[in-house]
Every structure is written in C-alpha cells, then in structure tokens.
CSV table of C-alpha atoms in Angstrom, one decimal:
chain,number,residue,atom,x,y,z
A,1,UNK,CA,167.8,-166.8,31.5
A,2,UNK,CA,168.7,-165.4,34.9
A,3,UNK,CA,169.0,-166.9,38.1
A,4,UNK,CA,165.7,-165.6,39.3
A,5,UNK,CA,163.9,-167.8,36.6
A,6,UNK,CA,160.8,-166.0,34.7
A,7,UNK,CA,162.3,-162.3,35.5
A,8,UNK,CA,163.6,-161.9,32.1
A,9,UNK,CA,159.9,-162.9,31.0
A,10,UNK,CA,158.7,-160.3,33.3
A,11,UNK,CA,160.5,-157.6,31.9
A,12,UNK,CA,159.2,-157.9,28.4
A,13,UNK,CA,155.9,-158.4,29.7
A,14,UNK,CA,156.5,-154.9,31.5
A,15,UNK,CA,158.0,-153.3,28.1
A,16,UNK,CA,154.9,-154.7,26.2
A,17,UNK,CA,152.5,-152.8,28.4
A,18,UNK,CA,154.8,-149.4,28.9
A,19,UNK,CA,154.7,-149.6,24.7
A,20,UNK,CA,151.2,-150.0,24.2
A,21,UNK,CA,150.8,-147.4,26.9
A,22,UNK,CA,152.8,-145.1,24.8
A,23,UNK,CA,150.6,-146.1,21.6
A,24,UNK,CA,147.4,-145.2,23.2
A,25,UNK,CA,149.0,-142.2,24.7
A,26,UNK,CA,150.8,-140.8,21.1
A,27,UNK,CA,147.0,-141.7,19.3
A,28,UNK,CA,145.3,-138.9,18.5
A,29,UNK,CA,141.8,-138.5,20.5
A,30,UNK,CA,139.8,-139.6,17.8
A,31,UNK,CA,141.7,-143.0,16.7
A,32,UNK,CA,141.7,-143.5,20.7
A,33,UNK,CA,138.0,-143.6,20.2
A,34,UNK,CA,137.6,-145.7,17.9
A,35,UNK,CA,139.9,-148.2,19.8
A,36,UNK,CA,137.6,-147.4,22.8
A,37,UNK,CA,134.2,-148.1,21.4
A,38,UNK,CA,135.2,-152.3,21.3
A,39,UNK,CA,135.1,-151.5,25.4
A,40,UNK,CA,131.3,-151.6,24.8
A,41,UNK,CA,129.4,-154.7,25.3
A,42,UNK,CA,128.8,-156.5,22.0
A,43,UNK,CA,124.8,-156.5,22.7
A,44,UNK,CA,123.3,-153.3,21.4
A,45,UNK,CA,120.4,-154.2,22.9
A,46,UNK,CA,121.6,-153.8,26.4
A,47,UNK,CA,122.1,-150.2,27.5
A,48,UNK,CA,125.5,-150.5,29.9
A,49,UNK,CA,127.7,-147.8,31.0
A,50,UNK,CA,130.9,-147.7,31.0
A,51,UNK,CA,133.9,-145.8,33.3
A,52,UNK,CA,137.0,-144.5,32.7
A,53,UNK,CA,138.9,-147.2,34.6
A,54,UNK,CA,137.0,-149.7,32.5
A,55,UNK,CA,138.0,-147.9,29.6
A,56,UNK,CA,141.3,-148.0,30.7
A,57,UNK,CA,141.6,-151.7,31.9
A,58,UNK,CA,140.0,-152.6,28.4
A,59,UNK,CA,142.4,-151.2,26.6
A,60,UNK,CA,145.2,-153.2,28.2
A,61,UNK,CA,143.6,-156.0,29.0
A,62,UNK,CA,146.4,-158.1,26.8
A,63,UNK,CA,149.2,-156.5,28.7
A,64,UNK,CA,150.4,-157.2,32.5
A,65,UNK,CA,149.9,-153.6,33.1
A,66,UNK,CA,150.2,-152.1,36.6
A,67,UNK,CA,148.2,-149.0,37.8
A,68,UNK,CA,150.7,-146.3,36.6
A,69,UNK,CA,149.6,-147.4,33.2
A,70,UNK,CA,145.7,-146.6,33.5
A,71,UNK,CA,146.8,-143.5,35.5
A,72,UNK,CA,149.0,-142.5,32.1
A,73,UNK,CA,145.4,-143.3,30.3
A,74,UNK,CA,143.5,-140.6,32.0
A,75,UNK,CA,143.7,-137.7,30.3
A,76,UNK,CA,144.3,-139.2,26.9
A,77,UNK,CA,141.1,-141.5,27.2
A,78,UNK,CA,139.0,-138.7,28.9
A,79,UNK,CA,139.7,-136.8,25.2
A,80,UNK,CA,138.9,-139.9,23.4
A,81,UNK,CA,135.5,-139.8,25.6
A,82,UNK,CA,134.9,-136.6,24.8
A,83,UNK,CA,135.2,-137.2,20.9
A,84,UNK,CA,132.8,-139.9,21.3
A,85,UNK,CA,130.1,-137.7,22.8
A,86,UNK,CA,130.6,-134.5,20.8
A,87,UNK,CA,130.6,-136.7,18.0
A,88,UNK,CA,126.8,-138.2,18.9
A,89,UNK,CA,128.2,-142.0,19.5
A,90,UNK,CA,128.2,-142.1,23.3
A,91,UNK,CA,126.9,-140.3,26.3
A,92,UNK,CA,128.0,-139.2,29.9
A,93,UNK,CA,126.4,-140.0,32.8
A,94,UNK,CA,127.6,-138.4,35.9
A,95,UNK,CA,125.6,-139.3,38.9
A,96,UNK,CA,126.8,-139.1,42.5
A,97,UNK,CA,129.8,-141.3,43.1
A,98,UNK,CA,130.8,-141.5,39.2
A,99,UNK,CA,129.9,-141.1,35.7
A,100,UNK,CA,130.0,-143.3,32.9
A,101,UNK,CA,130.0,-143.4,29.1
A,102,UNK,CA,126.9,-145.4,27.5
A,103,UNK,CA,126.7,-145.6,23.5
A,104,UNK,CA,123.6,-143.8,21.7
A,105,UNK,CA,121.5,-145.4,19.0
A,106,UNK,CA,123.8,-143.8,16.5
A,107,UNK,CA,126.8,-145.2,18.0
A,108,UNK,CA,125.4,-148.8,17.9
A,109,UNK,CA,124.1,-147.9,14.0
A,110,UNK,CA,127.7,-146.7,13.5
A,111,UNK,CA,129.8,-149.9,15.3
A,112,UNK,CA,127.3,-152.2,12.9
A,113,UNK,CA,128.3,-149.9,9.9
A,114,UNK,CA,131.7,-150.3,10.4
A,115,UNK,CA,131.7,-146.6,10.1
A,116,UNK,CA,132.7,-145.4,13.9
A,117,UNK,CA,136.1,-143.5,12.6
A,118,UNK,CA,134.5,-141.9,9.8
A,119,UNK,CA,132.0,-140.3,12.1
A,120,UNK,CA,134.4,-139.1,14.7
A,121,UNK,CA,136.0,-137.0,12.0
C-alpha cells in the first residue's frame, strides 16, 4: 500500500475504466449495439430518448471513468447508433440544441425476443 493510502486503489480503478474503454472501442459497431440497447429504459411503454453522452455514461457506469473516456466513445458509439437505426430498432431525433436515439416498436419486440444482435446483422 503506498503512503498516500487508497492511490494504489485508484489506479486499478483508472486501468478498469481505460480497459473497458478499449473493449467498447475494439467492438465492432454492431456488438456495440447490442451493448447499447440495455441504455434504454426497461419500460417499453414509455417512449424516452436517449443521447450520446447517456449512451456513453451508461456504458461505464461500473467504472470511475473521467471524461476522456466518453470522449474515446464518440465515434465508436455514434456507429453503434447508426446500426441501431439502419437496422429498424431505434430512431434519431435531432431537434435544435440535440438529438437523441428513441427505440421503435421493433426494437422493443426485438429486446423482449432476446433477438436484438440477430437483427443488427
């Protein structure tokens, strides 16, 4: 243990995140997806969008992650969004000030399936 007390701790906290970072980033768009659709609320009924940085803070939300990590998620999650739309399960919204992602009927038929990957391809 070091003299600084929990900074060993620290550290593999930090090399948890920067790993699963590197997971999500090395995922190809369409497993990244189907990681991504758990970000939606569990309630079909309710019709809720939601953003990138939500995507993002979901998908970490087990680490001690710091901003650089959701900024290394941008590009790979905006693919994984986009496999979720051209594949039918989600939709954009873009209105002034921000978009966001909501799930279609067939996504919600597809999550209760259990059959979200095989849909994405």
């Amino acid at each position: 243990m070091s003299l600084f007390g929990k900074s060993d701790e620290k550290a593999a906290e930090r090399a948890a995140a920067k790993a699963e970072v590197e997971r999500l980033c090395a995922l190809p768009a369409a497993d990244l997806a189907a990681e991504l659709i758990g970000a939606f609320p569990d309630d079909a009924s309710k019709s809720v969008g939601v953003n990138e940085l939500q995507f993002a803070m979901w998908a970490l939300k087990d680490f001690k992650s710091k901003t650089s990590d959701t900024i290394a998620l941008r590009e790979p999650i905006r693919a994984a969004l986009q496999a979720l739309e051209t594949s039918g399960l989600a939709v954009r919204t873009v209105q002034r000030g921000g978009g966001w992602m909501e799930l279609t009927r067939e996504g919600r038929e597809a999550i209760a399936a259990g059959a979200v990957r095989a849909q994405l391809g």
